[in-house]
Amino acid sequence: MGSPKYIKDRGEDLQSVCNKETVRETGEAGRARSASVKKGKARALTAFPLLLGGLSLFLVISVTAAVMLGSVRIEPVTVWKIALSHMPGIGSLIERDWTRAQEQIIWNIRFPRVLLGLVVGAGLSAVGVTIQALIRNSLGDPYILGVSSGSSVAATLVLLFGGFSFLGAYALPVSAFIGSLVAMALVFTFAKVGGRISTTRLLLAGTAVASMMSAFTSFIVTMAPNAQGIRSVVYWLMGSLAGAKWEYLTAPALIVVSGILFLLFQHRSLNALLVGEGAAGTMGVNVPAFRTCLVIVTALITGTIVSVSGSIGFVGLMIPHIVRLVLGSDHRKVLPVSVLFGAVYVIWADVLARLALAPEELPIGIVTAICGGPFFIWLLRRSSYAFGGTSK
């Protein structure tokens, strides 16, 4: 046996060697983890543009297929030849090998309808994402919060009694916007107690306002002067893209696209809202002003959409959930993907509405409800689901 000093020195040497090995192994593991995280971020940065590109391509394919399909089938080449022939500077270069009837069907009937579906789907999805971030609740939706019901009251007055007639051609969209803004203001006013707004009170206030607005709409319909007007309004309230025309498409498209672009530039502030108003304030967000701005923008988009398509439910509620399940809760990704996905979804929902019972046509709101209801039942049954796409 060695001396106590030798044993002590030897033990210190062994401990020193073990410590060095541990530090070396820990450092290697840390570097490996860091390298793995960097690779994951690199893959995410590469995958997201690919996802946007793939969805954009699928949107173009969906538009083409939706214009092709109908009682008269038309080849995709003919579809785009007719479309390009109406483009300034290009039309003279296109060989006109289609009939006048085909041009009438494609350009004046189907293309405006499909593009309106694109605008409606994109707008409702963007509004759904925004309202869910605004109230930090997965049930946020323009229909649940009564926004669309307010639009419907004003739009019904215009359709049946000529309300807001002094606005001329803009009577329907302007009145729908005013109605949605009034409904949203009522919801936030009723939900505020002691200067604070809770999610539970907001949802309850939204449900109450939506019920009251729906009752007002029903009362207005029962007072309509003729049965045909009642039938038209009831059909319109269930959602339809049948009235799409080029002259009615430009203004709604500009409003919805402008609203979406504004929301896309606010993705950091929307992310901040998810962690709470107090935390958002410390991050530099003027929460009261930002909330007011979001209310106005969402009311404007919703009112515009309701004025041209009626009430189409479940889009703003369902699409953000699907996107968050895949991408998480970062609005830099969730907003653009939801816009593209929502546009594709409404286009195909309208195709189904047109063809399911042809030559009769279903209101598109029925189709979206039939698809959206089972999805939410499935979502509720998932024990691992939580708002924002994270598991619990």
XYZ file of C-alpha atoms in Angstrom:
392
model
C 0.000 0.000 0.000
C 1.210 3.505 -0.731
C 1.560 6.286 1.755
C -1.466 8.436 2.637
C 0.079 11.354 0.742
C 0.504 9.206 -2.380
C -3.100 7.979 -2.128
C -4.338 11.544 -1.671
C -2.314 12.860 -4.615
C -3.388 9.939 -6.772
C -7.045 10.522 -5.874
C -6.755 14.198 -6.780
C -5.169 13.253 -10.112
C -7.980 10.829 -10.883
C -10.618 13.398 -9.883
C -8.935 16.010 -12.055
C -8.897 13.643 -15.008
C -12.587 12.772 -14.442
C -13.522 16.447 -14.249
C -11.641 17.189 -17.451
C -13.335 14.274 -19.204
C -16.733 15.410 -17.936
C -16.127 18.974 -19.128
C -14.929 17.692 -22.476
C -17.928 15.383 -22.894
C -20.342 18.110 -21.746
C -18.764 20.552 -24.157
C -19.053 18.057 -27.001
C -22.703 17.359 -26.131
C -23.410 21.091 -25.976
C -21.748 21.651 -29.312
C -23.704 18.730 -30.756
C -26.966 20.160 -29.431
C -26.084 23.607 -30.739
C -25.276 22.139 -34.143
C -28.583 20.215 -34.097
C -30.537 23.393 -33.236
C -28.787 25.309 -36.027
C -29.595 22.530 -38.498
C -33.216 22.554 -37.316
C -33.462 26.320 -37.814
C -31.846 26.018 -41.249
C -34.355 23.331 -42.225
C -37.235 25.480 -40.921
C -35.997 28.505 -42.862
C -35.817 26.356 -45.993
C -39.097 24.492 -45.384
C -41.277 27.565 -44.804
C -40.622 29.204 -48.210
C -41.161 25.787 -49.812
C -44.477 25.484 -47.970
C -45.570 28.938 -49.141
C -44.483 28.145 -52.685
C -46.319 24.816 -52.645
C -49.512 26.394 -51.316
C -49.299 29.186 -53.895
C -48.931 26.619 -56.676
C -51.849 24.610 -55.303
C -53.912 27.824 -55.199
C -53.265 28.420 -58.904
C -54.188 24.787 -59.651
C -57.360 25.163 -57.560
C -58.386 28.327 -59.400
C -57.828 26.596 -62.748
C -59.776 23.473 -61.750
C -62.638 25.472 -60.225
C -63.031 27.508 -63.424
C -62.911 24.342 -65.554
C -65.514 22.380 -63.596
C -69.223 22.857 -64.196
C -72.048 21.813 -66.475
C -69.801 22.778 -69.388
C -66.264 21.355 -69.046
C -63.516 23.497 -70.553
C -59.836 22.587 -70.980
C -57.294 24.334 -68.705
C -55.351 25.700 -71.679
C -58.518 27.374 -72.940
C -59.195 28.767 -69.457
C -55.865 30.592 -69.296
C -55.941 31.640 -72.942
C -59.258 33.391 -72.306
C -57.946 34.944 -69.088
C -54.713 36.183 -70.703
C -56.611 37.539 -73.692
C -58.146 40.138 -71.354
C -54.772 41.263 -70.003
C -53.508 44.604 -71.395
C -50.531 44.158 -73.718
C -50.953 40.377 -73.905
C -54.409 39.906 -75.394
C -53.314 40.695 -78.964
C -50.700 37.919 -78.818
C -53.177 35.150 -77.925
C -54.639 33.030 -80.714
C -58.432 33.075 -80.357
C -59.500 29.454 -80.857
C -62.471 29.388 -78.462
C -66.165 30.090 -78.886
C -68.017 33.154 -77.691
C -70.073 30.967 -75.331
C -66.893 29.607 -73.715
C -65.577 33.122 -73.190
C -68.866 34.200 -71.634
C -68.862 31.234 -69.226
C -65.193 31.502 -68.256
C -64.611 35.245 -68.060
C -67.986 36.659 -67.013
C -69.363 33.882 -64.807
C -66.779 31.502 -63.380
C -63.626 33.609 -63.008
C -65.269 36.368 -60.908
C -66.886 33.721 -58.711
C -63.656 31.790 -58.116
C -61.661 34.952 -57.425
C -64.350 36.124 -54.999
C -64.010 32.778 -53.208
C -60.257 33.368 -53.019
C -60.758 36.814 -51.471
C -63.416 35.593 -49.020
C -61.362 32.604 -47.857
C -58.190 34.646 -47.423
C -59.988 37.438 -45.558
C -61.957 35.211 -43.179
C -58.844 33.189 -42.319
C -56.817 36.333 -41.583
C -59.623 37.712 -39.400
C -59.889 34.412 -37.536
C -56.155 34.378 -36.770
C -56.272 38.009 -35.608
C -59.297 37.696 -33.341
C -57.906 34.537 -31.724
C -54.693 36.426 -30.943
C -56.641 39.484 -29.796
C -58.663 37.592 -27.188
C -56.059 34.814 -26.652
C -58.673 32.119 -27.081
C -59.150 29.360 -29.639
C -62.874 30.158 -29.994
C -62.213 33.599 -31.456
C -64.073 34.054 -34.742
C -65.984 36.900 -36.439
C -69.186 34.855 -36.197
C -68.849 33.837 -32.560
C -68.053 37.419 -31.515
C -71.106 38.760 -33.332
C -69.219 40.749 -35.958
C -70.837 39.024 -38.917
C -74.265 39.185 -37.244
C -73.928 42.965 -37.025
C -73.012 43.070 -40.713
C -76.012 40.912 -41.545
C -78.459 43.260 -39.809
C -77.283 46.262 -41.795
C -77.011 44.313 -45.067
C -80.546 42.927 -44.648
C -81.903 46.446 -44.204
C -80.251 47.425 -47.480
C -81.440 44.352 -49.394
C -85.066 44.429 -48.236
C -85.843 48.069 -47.515
C -83.223 50.037 -49.414
C -81.535 51.345 -46.291
C -78.495 53.611 -46.735
C -79.691 54.277 -50.293
C -77.971 57.693 -50.240
C -74.661 55.790 -50.557
C -75.649 54.448 -53.958
C -73.608 51.457 -55.168
C -71.608 51.458 -51.917
C -74.699 51.091 -49.697
C -74.219 47.371 -49.040
C -70.479 47.276 -48.210
C -70.546 50.509 -46.173
C -73.609 49.462 -44.198
C -72.134 45.998 -43.541
C -68.924 47.596 -42.251
C -70.867 49.940 -39.969
C -72.915 47.019 -38.650
C -69.813 44.921 -37.923
C -68.102 47.867 -36.213
C -71.145 48.532 -34.010
C -71.351 44.839 -33.051
C -67.646 44.680 -32.188
C -67.880 47.876 -30.125
C -70.852 46.472 -28.197
C -68.990 43.233 -27.476
C -65.950 45.024 -26.059
C -68.112 47.490 -24.106
C -70.174 44.742 -22.457
C -67.074 42.654 -21.717
C -65.185 45.467 -19.974
C -65.590 45.511 -16.201
C -63.389 47.735 -14.043
C -61.363 48.747 -17.092
C -60.341 45.132 -17.775
C -61.534 42.580 -20.330
C -61.469 38.866 -19.585
C -61.646 36.199 -22.272
C -64.674 34.559 -20.679
C -66.656 37.818 -20.549
C -65.640 38.604 -24.123
C -66.925 35.274 -25.440
C -70.138 35.554 -23.418
C -70.684 39.129 -24.610
C -70.025 38.010 -28.192
C -72.565 35.229 -27.890
C -75.151 37.635 -26.461
C -74.564 40.282 -29.142
C -74.645 37.657 -31.917
C -77.993 36.370 -30.578
C -79.468 39.874 -30.407
C -78.264 40.762 -33.900
C -79.642 37.498 -35.286
C -82.987 38.299 -33.658
C -82.989 41.752 -35.276
C -82.208 40.162 -38.646
C -85.084 37.683 -38.247
C -87.449 40.526 -37.302
C -86.413 42.536 -40.378
C -86.948 39.483 -42.611
C -90.448 38.857 -41.201
C -91.350 42.463 -41.995
C -90.204 42.150 -45.630
C -92.766 43.367 -48.186
C -92.612 40.294 -50.478
C -91.901 36.566 -50.309
C -89.302 36.651 -53.054
C -87.246 39.169 -51.117
C -87.412 36.976 -48.020
C -86.212 33.931 -50.000
C -83.316 35.901 -51.492
C -82.181 37.248 -48.134
C -82.420 33.867 -46.379
C -80.362 32.279 -49.153
C -77.847 35.129 -48.984
C -77.551 34.842 -45.199
C -76.481 31.207 -45.601
C -73.603 32.349 -47.800
C -73.275 32.349 -51.565
C -70.793 33.449 -54.226
C -73.375 33.239 -57.015
C -73.707 37.014 -57.380
C -70.032 37.569 -58.184
C -69.367 40.103 -60.948
C -66.230 41.920 -62.019
C -67.667 45.320 -61.072
C -68.407 44.071 -57.530
C -65.002 42.440 -57.051
C -62.448 45.245 -57.271
C -63.325 47.244 -54.144
C -63.738 44.201 -51.817
C -60.477 42.721 -53.108
C -58.573 45.962 -52.470
C -60.001 46.294 -48.943
C -59.321 42.664 -47.974
C -55.811 42.609 -49.477
C -54.922 45.911 -47.777
C -56.193 44.594 -44.433
C -54.224 41.353 -44.802
C -51.031 43.229 -45.675
C -51.458 45.423 -42.597
C -51.918 42.351 -40.372
C -48.874 40.640 -41.890
C -46.719 43.611 -40.900
C -48.060 43.364 -37.321
C -46.977 39.757 -36.723
C -44.563 40.695 -33.887
C -47.251 42.614 -32.004
C -49.705 39.744 -32.501
C -47.116 37.349 -31.060
C -46.701 39.672 -28.098
C -50.464 39.654 -27.431
C -50.397 35.876 -27.024
C -48.281 36.156 -23.866
C -50.634 38.672 -22.232
C -51.343 42.394 -22.279
C -48.873 43.155 -19.483
C -46.034 41.334 -21.219
C -46.974 42.918 -24.556
C -46.771 46.361 -22.948
C -43.253 45.682 -21.665
C -42.308 44.686 -25.219
C -43.254 48.142 -26.478
C -46.772 47.428 -27.741
C -49.357 50.142 -27.051
C -52.023 47.563 -26.224
C -55.164 49.801 -26.089
C -54.306 51.549 -29.373
C -53.271 48.303 -31.056
C -56.455 46.551 -29.904
C -58.597 49.392 -31.271
C -56.735 49.229 -34.573
C -57.261 45.456 -34.810
C -60.970 45.844 -34.050
C -61.383 48.377 -36.873
C -59.393 46.312 -39.384
C -61.190 43.034 -38.598
C -64.576 44.777 -38.677
C -63.741 46.340 -42.043
C -62.639 43.033 -43.568
C -65.595 41.104 -42.126
C -68.142 43.714 -43.145
C -66.754 43.810 -46.680
C -66.841 40.019 -46.985
C -70.377 39.715 -45.596
C -71.572 42.388 -48.026
C -70.462 40.358 -51.057
C -70.907 36.758 -49.906
C -73.278 36.637 -46.953
C -72.419 34.664 -43.822
C -69.919 31.853 -44.408
C -69.109 30.211 -41.092
C -66.315 28.027 -39.716
C -63.601 29.296 -42.093
C -62.072 31.799 -39.653
C -62.494 29.303 -36.828
C -61.161 26.138 -38.484
C -58.323 27.202 -40.801
C -56.139 28.895 -38.101
C -56.426 25.773 -35.939
C -55.232 23.484 -38.727
C -52.302 25.778 -39.491
C -51.300 26.091 -35.819
C -51.338 22.310 -35.425
C -48.645 22.159 -38.112
C -46.632 25.380 -37.633
C -47.121 26.443 -34.015
C -48.212 29.941 -32.993
C -45.702 32.268 -34.696
C -47.864 34.736 -36.660
C -45.043 35.384 -39.123
C -45.841 31.893 -40.425
C -49.428 31.345 -39.318
C -50.908 34.407 -41.068
C -49.603 33.895 -44.645
C -50.202 30.128 -44.580
C -53.726 30.613 -43.196
C -54.483 33.162 -45.934
C -53.415 30.762 -48.709
C -55.026 27.713 -47.116
C -58.280 29.573 -46.443
C -58.451 30.746 -50.061
C -57.984 27.176 -51.335
C -60.557 25.845 -48.869
C -63.323 28.278 -49.855
C -62.668 27.756 -53.576
C -63.164 23.984 -53.228
C -66.111 24.425 -50.863
C -67.799 26.526 -53.562
C -67.028 23.879 -56.202
C -68.747 21.311 -53.983
C -71.686 23.672 -53.419
C -72.087 24.087 -57.192
C -71.732 20.436 -58.205
C -73.087 18.353 -55.297
C -76.757 18.736 -56.265
C -76.346 20.078 -59.825
C -78.249 21.696 -61.466
C -79.408 22.963 -58.046
C -76.874 24.868 -55.938
C -76.198 24.643 -52.207
C -75.386 27.748 -50.137
C -71.656 27.599 -49.431
C -72.302 28.220 -45.731
C -73.935 24.777 -45.517
C -70.859 23.130 -47.019
C -68.411 24.885 -44.682
C -70.578 24.000 -41.664
C -70.806 20.335 -42.691
C -67.010 20.213 -43.030
C -66.216 22.391 -40.025
C -68.499 20.724 -37.470
C -66.914 17.238 -37.603
C -63.442 18.808 -37.596
C -64.114 20.573 -34.317
C -65.618 17.478 -32.764
C -62.409 15.643 -33.676
C -60.341 18.530 -32.323
C -62.179 18.504 -29.003
C -61.589 14.770 -28.669
C -57.812 15.187 -29.027
C -56.421 15.056 -25.504
C -53.118 16.569 -26.673
C -54.515 19.682 -28.324
C -53.977 23.172 -26.899
C -54.353 26.657 -28.319
C -51.253 27.622 -30.270
C -50.505 24.096 -31.421
C -48.685 22.956 -28.269
C -49.587 19.807 -26.420
C -50.872 19.477 -22.905
